[in-house]
Coordinates of C-alpha atoms in Angstrom, one line a residue:
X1 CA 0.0 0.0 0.0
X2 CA 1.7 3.3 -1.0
X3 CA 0.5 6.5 0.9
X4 CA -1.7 7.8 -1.4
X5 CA -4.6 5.3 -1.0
X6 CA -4.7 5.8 2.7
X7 CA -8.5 6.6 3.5
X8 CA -6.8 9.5 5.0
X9 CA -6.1 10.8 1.9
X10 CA -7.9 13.6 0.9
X11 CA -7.7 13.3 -2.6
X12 CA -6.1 11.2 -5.1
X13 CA -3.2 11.2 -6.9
X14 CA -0.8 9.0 -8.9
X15 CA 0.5 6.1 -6.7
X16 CA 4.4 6.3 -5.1
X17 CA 4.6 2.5 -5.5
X18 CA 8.3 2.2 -6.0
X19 CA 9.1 -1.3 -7.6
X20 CA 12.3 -3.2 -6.3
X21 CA 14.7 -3.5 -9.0
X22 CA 16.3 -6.5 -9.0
X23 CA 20.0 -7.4 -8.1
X24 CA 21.9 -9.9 -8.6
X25 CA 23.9 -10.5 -4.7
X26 CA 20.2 -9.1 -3.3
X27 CA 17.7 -10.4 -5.5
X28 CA 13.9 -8.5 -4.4
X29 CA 10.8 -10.3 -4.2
X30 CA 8.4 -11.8 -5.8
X31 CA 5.7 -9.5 -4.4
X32 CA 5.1 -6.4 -2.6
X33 CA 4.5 -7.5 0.6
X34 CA 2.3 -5.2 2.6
X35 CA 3.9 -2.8 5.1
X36 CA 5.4 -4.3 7.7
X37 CA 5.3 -7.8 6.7
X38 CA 8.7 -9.8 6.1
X39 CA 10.4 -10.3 2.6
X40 CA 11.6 -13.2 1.3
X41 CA 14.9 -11.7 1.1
X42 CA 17.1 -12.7 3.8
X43 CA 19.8 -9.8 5.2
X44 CA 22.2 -12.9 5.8
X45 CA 21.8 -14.1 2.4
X46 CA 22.7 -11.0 1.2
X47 CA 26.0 -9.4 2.1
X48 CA 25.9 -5.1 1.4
X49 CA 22.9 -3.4 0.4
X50 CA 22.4 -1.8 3.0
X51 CA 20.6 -5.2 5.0
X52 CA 21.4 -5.4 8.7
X53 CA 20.7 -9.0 11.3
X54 CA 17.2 -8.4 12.5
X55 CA 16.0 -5.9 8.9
X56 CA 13.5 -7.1 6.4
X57 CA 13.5 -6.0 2.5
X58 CA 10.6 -4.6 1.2
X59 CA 9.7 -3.3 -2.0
X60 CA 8.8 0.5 -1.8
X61 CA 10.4 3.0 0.2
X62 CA 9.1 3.0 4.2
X63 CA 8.2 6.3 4.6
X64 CA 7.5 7.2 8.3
X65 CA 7.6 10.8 10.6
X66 CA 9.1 10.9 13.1
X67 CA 7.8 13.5 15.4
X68 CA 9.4 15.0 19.3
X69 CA 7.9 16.9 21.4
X70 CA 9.5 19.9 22.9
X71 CA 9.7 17.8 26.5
X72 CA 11.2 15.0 24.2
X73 CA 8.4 12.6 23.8
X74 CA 8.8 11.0 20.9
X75 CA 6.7 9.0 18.1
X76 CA 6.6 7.6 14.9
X77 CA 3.6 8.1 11.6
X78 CA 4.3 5.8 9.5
X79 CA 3.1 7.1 6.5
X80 CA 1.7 4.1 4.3
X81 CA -0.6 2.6 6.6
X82 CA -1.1 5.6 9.2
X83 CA -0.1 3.3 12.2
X84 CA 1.3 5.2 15.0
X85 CA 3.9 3.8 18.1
X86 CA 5.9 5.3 20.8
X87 CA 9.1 5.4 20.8
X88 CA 11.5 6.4 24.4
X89 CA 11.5 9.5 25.3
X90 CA 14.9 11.9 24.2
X91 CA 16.0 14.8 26.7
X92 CA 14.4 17.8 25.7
X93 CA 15.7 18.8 22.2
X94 CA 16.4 22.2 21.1
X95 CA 16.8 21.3 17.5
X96 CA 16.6 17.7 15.5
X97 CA 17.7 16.3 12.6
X98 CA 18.1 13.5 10.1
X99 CA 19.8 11.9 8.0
X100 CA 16.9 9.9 6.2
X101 CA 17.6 6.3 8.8
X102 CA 18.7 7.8 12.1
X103 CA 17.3 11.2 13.6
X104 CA 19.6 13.4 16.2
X105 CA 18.4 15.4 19.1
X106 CA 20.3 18.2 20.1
X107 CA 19.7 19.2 23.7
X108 CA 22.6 21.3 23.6
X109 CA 24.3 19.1 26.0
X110 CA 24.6 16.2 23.8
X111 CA 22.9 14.8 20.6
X112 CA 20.1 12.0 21.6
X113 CA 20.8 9.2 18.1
X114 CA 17.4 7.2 17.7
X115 CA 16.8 4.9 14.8
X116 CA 14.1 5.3 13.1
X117 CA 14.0 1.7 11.7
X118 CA 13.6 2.3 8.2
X119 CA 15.7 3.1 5.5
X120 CA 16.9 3.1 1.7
X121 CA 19.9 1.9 -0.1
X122 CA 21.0 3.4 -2.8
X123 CA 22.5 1.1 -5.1
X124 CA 23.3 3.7 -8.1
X125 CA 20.7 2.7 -11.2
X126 CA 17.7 1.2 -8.3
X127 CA 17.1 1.2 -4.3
X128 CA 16.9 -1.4 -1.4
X129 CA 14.5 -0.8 1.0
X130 CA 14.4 -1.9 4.4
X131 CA 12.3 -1.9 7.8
X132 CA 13.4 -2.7 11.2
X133 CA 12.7 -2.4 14.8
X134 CA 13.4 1.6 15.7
X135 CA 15.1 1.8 19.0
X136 CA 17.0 4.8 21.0
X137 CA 20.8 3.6 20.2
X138 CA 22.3 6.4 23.0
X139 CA 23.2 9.9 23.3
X140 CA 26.6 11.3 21.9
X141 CA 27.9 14.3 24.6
X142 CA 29.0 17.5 23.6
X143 CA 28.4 21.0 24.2
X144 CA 26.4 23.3 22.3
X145 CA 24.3 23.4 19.2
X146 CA 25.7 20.0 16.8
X147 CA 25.8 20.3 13.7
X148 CA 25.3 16.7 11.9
X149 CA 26.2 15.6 8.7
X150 CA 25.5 12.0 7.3
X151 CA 27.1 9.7 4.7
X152 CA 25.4 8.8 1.4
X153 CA 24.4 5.3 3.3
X154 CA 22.9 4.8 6.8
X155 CA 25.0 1.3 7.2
X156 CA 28.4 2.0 5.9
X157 CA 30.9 5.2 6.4
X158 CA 30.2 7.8 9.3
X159 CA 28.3 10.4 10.8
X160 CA 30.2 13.7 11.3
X161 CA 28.7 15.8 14.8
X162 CA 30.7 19.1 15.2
X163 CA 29.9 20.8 18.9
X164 CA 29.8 25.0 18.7
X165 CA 30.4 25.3 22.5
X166 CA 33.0 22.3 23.3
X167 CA 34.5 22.8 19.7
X168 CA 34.7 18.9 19.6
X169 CA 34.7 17.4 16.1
X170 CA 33.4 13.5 16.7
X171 CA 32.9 10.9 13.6
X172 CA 30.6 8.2 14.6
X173 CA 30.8 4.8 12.6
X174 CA 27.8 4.0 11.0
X175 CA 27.9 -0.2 10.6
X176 CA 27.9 0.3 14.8
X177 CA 25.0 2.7 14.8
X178 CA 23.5 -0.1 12.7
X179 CA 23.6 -2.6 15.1
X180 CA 22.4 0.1 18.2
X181 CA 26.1 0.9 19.4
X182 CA 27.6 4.2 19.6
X183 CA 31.3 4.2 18.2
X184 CA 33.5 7.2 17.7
X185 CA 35.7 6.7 15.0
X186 CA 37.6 9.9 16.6
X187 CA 37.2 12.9 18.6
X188 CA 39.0 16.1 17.9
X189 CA 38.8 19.5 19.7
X190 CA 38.6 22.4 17.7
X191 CA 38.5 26.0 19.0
X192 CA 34.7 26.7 20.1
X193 CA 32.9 28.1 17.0
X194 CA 30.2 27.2 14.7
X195 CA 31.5 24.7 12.8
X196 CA 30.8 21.2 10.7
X197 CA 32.4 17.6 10.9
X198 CA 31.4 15.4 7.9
X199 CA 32.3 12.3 6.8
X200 CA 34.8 12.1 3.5
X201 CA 36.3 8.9 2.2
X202 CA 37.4 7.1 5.3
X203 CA 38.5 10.3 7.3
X204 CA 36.3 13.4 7.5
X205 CA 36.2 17.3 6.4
X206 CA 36.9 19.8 10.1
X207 CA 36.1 23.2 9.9
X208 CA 38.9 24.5 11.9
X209 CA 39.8 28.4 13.0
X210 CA 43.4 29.5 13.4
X211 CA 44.5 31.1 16.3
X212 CA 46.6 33.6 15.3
X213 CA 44.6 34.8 11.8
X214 CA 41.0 33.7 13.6
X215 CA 40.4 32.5 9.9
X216 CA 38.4 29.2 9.4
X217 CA 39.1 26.6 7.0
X218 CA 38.6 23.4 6.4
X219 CA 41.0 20.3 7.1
X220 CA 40.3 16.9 5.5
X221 CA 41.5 14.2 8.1
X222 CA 42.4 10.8 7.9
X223 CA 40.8 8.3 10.1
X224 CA 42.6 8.6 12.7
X225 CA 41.8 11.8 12.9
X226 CA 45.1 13.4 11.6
X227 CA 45.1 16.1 9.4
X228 CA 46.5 15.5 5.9
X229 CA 47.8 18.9 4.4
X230 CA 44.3 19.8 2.5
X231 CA 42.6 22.5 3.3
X232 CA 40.2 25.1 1.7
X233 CA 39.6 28.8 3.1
X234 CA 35.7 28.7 4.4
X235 CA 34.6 31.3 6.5
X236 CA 31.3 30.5 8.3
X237 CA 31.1 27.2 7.2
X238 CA 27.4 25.3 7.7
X239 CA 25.0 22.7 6.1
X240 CA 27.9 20.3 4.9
X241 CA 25.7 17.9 3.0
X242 CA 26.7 14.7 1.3
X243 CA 25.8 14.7 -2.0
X244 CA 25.7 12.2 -5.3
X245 CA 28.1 14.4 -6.5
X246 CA 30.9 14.9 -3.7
X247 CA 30.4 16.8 0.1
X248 CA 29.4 20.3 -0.2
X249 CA 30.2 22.8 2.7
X250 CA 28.3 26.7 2.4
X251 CA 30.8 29.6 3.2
X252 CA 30.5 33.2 3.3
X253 CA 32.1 33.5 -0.5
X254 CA 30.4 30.2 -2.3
X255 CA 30.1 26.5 -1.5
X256 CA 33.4 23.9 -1.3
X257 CA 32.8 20.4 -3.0
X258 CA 35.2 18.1 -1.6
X259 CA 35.1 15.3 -4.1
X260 CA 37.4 12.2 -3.6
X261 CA 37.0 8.5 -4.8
X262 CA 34.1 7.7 -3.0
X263 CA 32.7 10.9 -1.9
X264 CA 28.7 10.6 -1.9
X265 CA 29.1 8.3 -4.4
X266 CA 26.1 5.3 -4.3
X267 CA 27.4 1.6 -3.9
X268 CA 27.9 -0.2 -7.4
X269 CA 27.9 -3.5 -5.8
X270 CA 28.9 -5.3 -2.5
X271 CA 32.0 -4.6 -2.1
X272 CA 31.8 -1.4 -3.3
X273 CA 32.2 0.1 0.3
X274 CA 35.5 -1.4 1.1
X275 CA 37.1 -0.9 -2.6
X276 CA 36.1 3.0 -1.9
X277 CA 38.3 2.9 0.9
X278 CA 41.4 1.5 -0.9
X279 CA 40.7 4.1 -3.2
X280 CA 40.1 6.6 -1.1
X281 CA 43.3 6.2 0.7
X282 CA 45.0 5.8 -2.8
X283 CA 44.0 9.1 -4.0
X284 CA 43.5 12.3 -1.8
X285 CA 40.6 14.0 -2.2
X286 CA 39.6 17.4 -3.7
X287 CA 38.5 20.9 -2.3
X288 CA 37.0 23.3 -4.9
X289 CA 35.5 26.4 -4.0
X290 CA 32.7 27.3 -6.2
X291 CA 32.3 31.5 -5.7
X292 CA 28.8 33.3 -5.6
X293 CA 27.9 35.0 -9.2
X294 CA 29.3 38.7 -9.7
X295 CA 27.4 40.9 -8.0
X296 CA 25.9 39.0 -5.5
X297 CA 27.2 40.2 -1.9
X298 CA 25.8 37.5 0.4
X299 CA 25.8 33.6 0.5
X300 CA 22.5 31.6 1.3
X301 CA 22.0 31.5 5.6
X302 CA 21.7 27.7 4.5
X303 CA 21.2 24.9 1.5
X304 CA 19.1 21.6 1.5
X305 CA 17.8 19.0 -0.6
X306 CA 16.5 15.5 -0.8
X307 CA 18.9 13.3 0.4
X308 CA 21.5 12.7 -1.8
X309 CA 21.0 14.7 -4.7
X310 CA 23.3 16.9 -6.3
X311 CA 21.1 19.9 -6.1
X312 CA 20.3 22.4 -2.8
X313 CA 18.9 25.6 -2.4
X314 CA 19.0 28.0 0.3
X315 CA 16.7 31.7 0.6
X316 CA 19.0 34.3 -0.7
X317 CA 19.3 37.9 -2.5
X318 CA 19.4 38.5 -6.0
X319 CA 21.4 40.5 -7.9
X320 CA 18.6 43.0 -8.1
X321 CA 18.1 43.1 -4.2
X322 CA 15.0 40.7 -4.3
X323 CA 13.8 37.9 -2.7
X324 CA 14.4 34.1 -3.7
X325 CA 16.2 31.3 -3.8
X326 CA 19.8 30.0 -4.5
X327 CA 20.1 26.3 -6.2
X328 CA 23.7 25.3 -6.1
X329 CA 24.2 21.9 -8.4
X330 CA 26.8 20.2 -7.1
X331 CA 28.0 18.2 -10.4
X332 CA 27.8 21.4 -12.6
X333 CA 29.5 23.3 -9.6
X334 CA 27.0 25.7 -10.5
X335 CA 24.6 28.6 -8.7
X336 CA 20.9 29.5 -10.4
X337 CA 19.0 32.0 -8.9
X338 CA 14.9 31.9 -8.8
X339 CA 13.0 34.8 -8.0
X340 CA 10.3 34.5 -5.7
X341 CA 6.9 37.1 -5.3
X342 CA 7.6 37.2 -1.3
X343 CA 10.0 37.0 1.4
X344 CA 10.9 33.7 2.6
X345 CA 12.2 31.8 5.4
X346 CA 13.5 28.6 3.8
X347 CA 13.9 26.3 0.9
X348 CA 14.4 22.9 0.1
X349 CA 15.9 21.8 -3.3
X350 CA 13.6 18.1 -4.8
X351 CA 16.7 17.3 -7.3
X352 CA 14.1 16.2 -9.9
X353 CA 14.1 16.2 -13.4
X354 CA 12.2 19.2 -13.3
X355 CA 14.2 21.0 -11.2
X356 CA 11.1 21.6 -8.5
X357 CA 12.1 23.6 -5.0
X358 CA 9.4 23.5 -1.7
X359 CA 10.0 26.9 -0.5
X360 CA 8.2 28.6 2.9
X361 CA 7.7 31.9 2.9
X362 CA 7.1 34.5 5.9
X363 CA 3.6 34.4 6.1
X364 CA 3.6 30.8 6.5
X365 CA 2.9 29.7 3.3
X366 CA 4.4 27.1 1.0
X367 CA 5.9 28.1 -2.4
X368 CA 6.8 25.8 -5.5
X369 CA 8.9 27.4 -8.0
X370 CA 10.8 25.8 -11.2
X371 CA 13.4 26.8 -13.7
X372 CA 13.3 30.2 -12.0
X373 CA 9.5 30.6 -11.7
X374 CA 7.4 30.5 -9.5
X375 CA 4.5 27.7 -10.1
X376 CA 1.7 27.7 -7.3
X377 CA 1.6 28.5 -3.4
X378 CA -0.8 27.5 -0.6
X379 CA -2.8 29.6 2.0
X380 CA -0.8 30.2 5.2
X381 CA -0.7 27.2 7.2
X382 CA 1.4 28.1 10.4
X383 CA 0.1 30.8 13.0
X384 CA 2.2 33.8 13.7
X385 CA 3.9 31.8 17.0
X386 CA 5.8 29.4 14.6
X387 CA 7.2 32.0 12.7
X388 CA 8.8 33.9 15.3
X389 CA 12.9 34.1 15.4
X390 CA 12.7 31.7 18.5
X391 CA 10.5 29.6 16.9
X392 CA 12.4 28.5 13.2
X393 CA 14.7 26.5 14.2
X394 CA 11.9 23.7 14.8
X395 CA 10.1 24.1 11.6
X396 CA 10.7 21.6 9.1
X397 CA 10.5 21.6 5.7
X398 CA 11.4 17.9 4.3
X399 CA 10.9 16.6 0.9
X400 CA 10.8 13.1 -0.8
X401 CA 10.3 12.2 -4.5
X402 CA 6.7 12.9 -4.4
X403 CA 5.5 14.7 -1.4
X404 CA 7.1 17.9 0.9
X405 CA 5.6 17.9 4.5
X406 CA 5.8 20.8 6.9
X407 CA 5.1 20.8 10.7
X408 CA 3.2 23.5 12.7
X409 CA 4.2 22.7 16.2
X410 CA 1.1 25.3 17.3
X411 CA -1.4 23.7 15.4
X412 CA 0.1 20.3 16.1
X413 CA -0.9 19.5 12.7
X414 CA 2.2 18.4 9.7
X415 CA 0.8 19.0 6.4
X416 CA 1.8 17.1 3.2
X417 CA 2.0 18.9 0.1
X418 CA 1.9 17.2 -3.4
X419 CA 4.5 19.7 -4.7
X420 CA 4.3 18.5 -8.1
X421 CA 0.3 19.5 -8.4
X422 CA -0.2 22.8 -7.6
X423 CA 1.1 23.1 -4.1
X424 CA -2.4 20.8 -3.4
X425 CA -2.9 19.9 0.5
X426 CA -2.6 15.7 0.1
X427 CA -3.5 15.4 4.0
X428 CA -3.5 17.1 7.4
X429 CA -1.7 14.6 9.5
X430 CA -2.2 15.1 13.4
X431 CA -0.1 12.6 15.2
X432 CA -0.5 11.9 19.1
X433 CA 3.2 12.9 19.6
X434 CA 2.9 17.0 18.9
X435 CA 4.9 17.8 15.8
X436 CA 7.2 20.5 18.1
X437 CA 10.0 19.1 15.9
X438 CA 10.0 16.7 12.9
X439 CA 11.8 14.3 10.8
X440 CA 11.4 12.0 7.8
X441 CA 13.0 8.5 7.9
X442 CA 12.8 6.3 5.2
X443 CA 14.8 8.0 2.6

């Protein structure tokens, strides 16, 4: 059953069903089994692909919401069958995030890792996907607002979490988190500032600030932690994001790509993971700073996207002084600006053919704009209280392939948008957990 035939569905649309492609060391099933239920694929059988001891295979993406409230209750919608659950309680989060498997909740004394127990594995040409039981793995201390940065697979590589107030760079190993353990790869400890960690190869990319200039760069480091001799001037750096197309870090003057030999590249086959390390180890990786457009004074505040796609966009200025959005494409190393008819407060980049980005404006609307237009927008759907200064950082705009969803923490309400018709209300989803924060696993 995809989402779209749910009875709470309030109108009808063209079905998400997302077939399993076939493989040969992970070969799918015979038939879509309904949400939940096992495949007839078993993890054991099938080494890679993102299968794990206890995971079952499906055959269409598992797409569930995660929602916390802002005493750190937690819950999970799943979004096929509309079944809800409880999940343990988190301490009380000031910001959380994902990385499409596992979501992180920042108390500011530590980042709470829960697994969301669903996830997708992308396998370059088609997807795995695969459903397990979610379960609080631990909490990762630090102090300070993390910044988290995932690799392009929720089983193999790392996790980079960079701590603003300890300065403490930490790279968590992602087969452990797999399995519900918490291993540090390394810990590093920076100067306190706002900074990233993310994973790059088998080492990571480290903002770092010198003491003497108080410029910041960034250091790629092996995995032990050591620095190798690369770095790239990046002044402010934020919303590292592992891409298709290589790691991309936002600066004050552009966006670095660190590319390498396995840098956000998708798996070609099982031992794909272990080959990129040889590789990666082989040949160092490289840091390219891609500049803003002439004329353009200031940098987006931020850049997202559906996981692992080469494009992001982040709110920005024009040329002209107006209001819009910034897509940077990561593979073309390239910046496109789209004007928009009001001010907005975010943006989120789909990576489609199309070129679609779910934007949210300050009046609390969502925008759709394309190929520098803009297409369709809804009413306002949050209340002044959620769009207060203290209040964004627990808004959430996510997007998939099909749908965007954005929560209202004061309406308790996350609404899914069919971006791709018209900006059309698909459902007003009210789960038992209050939306204060949200997250989509599944990706």
């Amino acid at each position: 059953m995809n989402r779209l035939s749910l009875p709470l569905a309030l109108a009808c649309g063209a079905t998400l069903s997302l077939a399993l492609v076939a493989c040969s060391a992970a070969p799918g099933p015979a038939a879509a089994p309904s949400p939940g239920s096992a495949d007839t694929t078993n993890p054991a059988d099938a080494p890679g692909h993102g299968a794990v001891a206890g995971a079952v295979e499906v055959a269409e993406a598992q797409l569930q919401l995660v929602t916390v409230s802002t005493d750190g209750e937690t819950g999970l919608l799943d979004l096929l069958d509309g079944g809800e659950r409880t999940l343990d309680r988190v301490p009380a989060p000031a910001r959380v995030t994902t990385d499409g498997r596992y979501v992180f909740a920042d108390s500011g004394s530590g980042v709470a890792v829960v697994d969301g127990g669903a996830w997708s594995w992308d396998h370059g040409d088609h997807f795995h996907f695969y459903r397990a039981e979610p379960a609080h793995i631990g909490i990762v201390p630090g102090d300070g607002p993390a910044a988290i940065t995932g690799d392009a697979l929720p089983t193999t590589g790392a996790t980079g979490v960079f701590f603003a107030g300890s300065g403490e760079a930490v790279l968590l190993d992602n087969a452990a988190l797999s399995t519900g353990s918490l291993v540090e790869r390394f810990r590093l400890t920076e100067a306190p500032h706002a900074g990233i960690a993310a994973p790059l190869g088998d080492g990571a990319l480290v903002s770092h600030v010198d003491e003497r200039s108080g410029a910041t760069e960034l250091r790629v480091v092996d995995a032990s932690g050591e620095p190798t001799g690369e770095t790239a001037a990046c002044e402010s750096p934020r919303s590292a994001t592992t891409t298709r197309a290589g790691l991309v870090v936002l600066c004050d003057a552009g966006a670095v790509v660190a590319a390498g030999a396995d840098a956000g590249a998708p798996a070609a086959d099982a031992n794909a993971d272990a080959d990129a390390d040889a590789d990666a180890n082989a040949e160092p990786s490289t840091l390219t700073l891609v500049p803003l457009p002439d004329g353009v004074s200031a940098s987006p505040e931020a850049l997202a996207g559906r996981k692992g796609r080469p494009t992001l966009a982040g709110v920005g200025t024009g040329p002209d002084g107006q209001p819009g959005v910034w897509q940077f494409d990561a593979r073309a190393h390239a910046w496109e600006w789209s004007q928009s008819a009001a001010e907005l407060v975010r943006a989120v980049a789909v990576g489609d053919d199309a070129g679609h980005v779910v934007a949210l404006d300050e009046q609390g609307r969502a925008r759709v704009l394309r190929a520098g237009e803009e297409l369709a927008h809804t009413a306002p759907l949050l209340d002044a209280a959620d769009l207060t200064s203290g209040a964004l950082d627990a808004l959430t705009l996510t997007v998939d392939s099909q749908r965007a969803y954005l929560n209202s923490p004061s309406r308790g309400i996350v609404y899914e948008i069919d971006y791709g018709d018209s900006a059309r209300i698909a459902r007003e989803l009210t789960p038992r957990v209050r939306p204060d924060f949200l997250a989509e696993v599944g990706l």
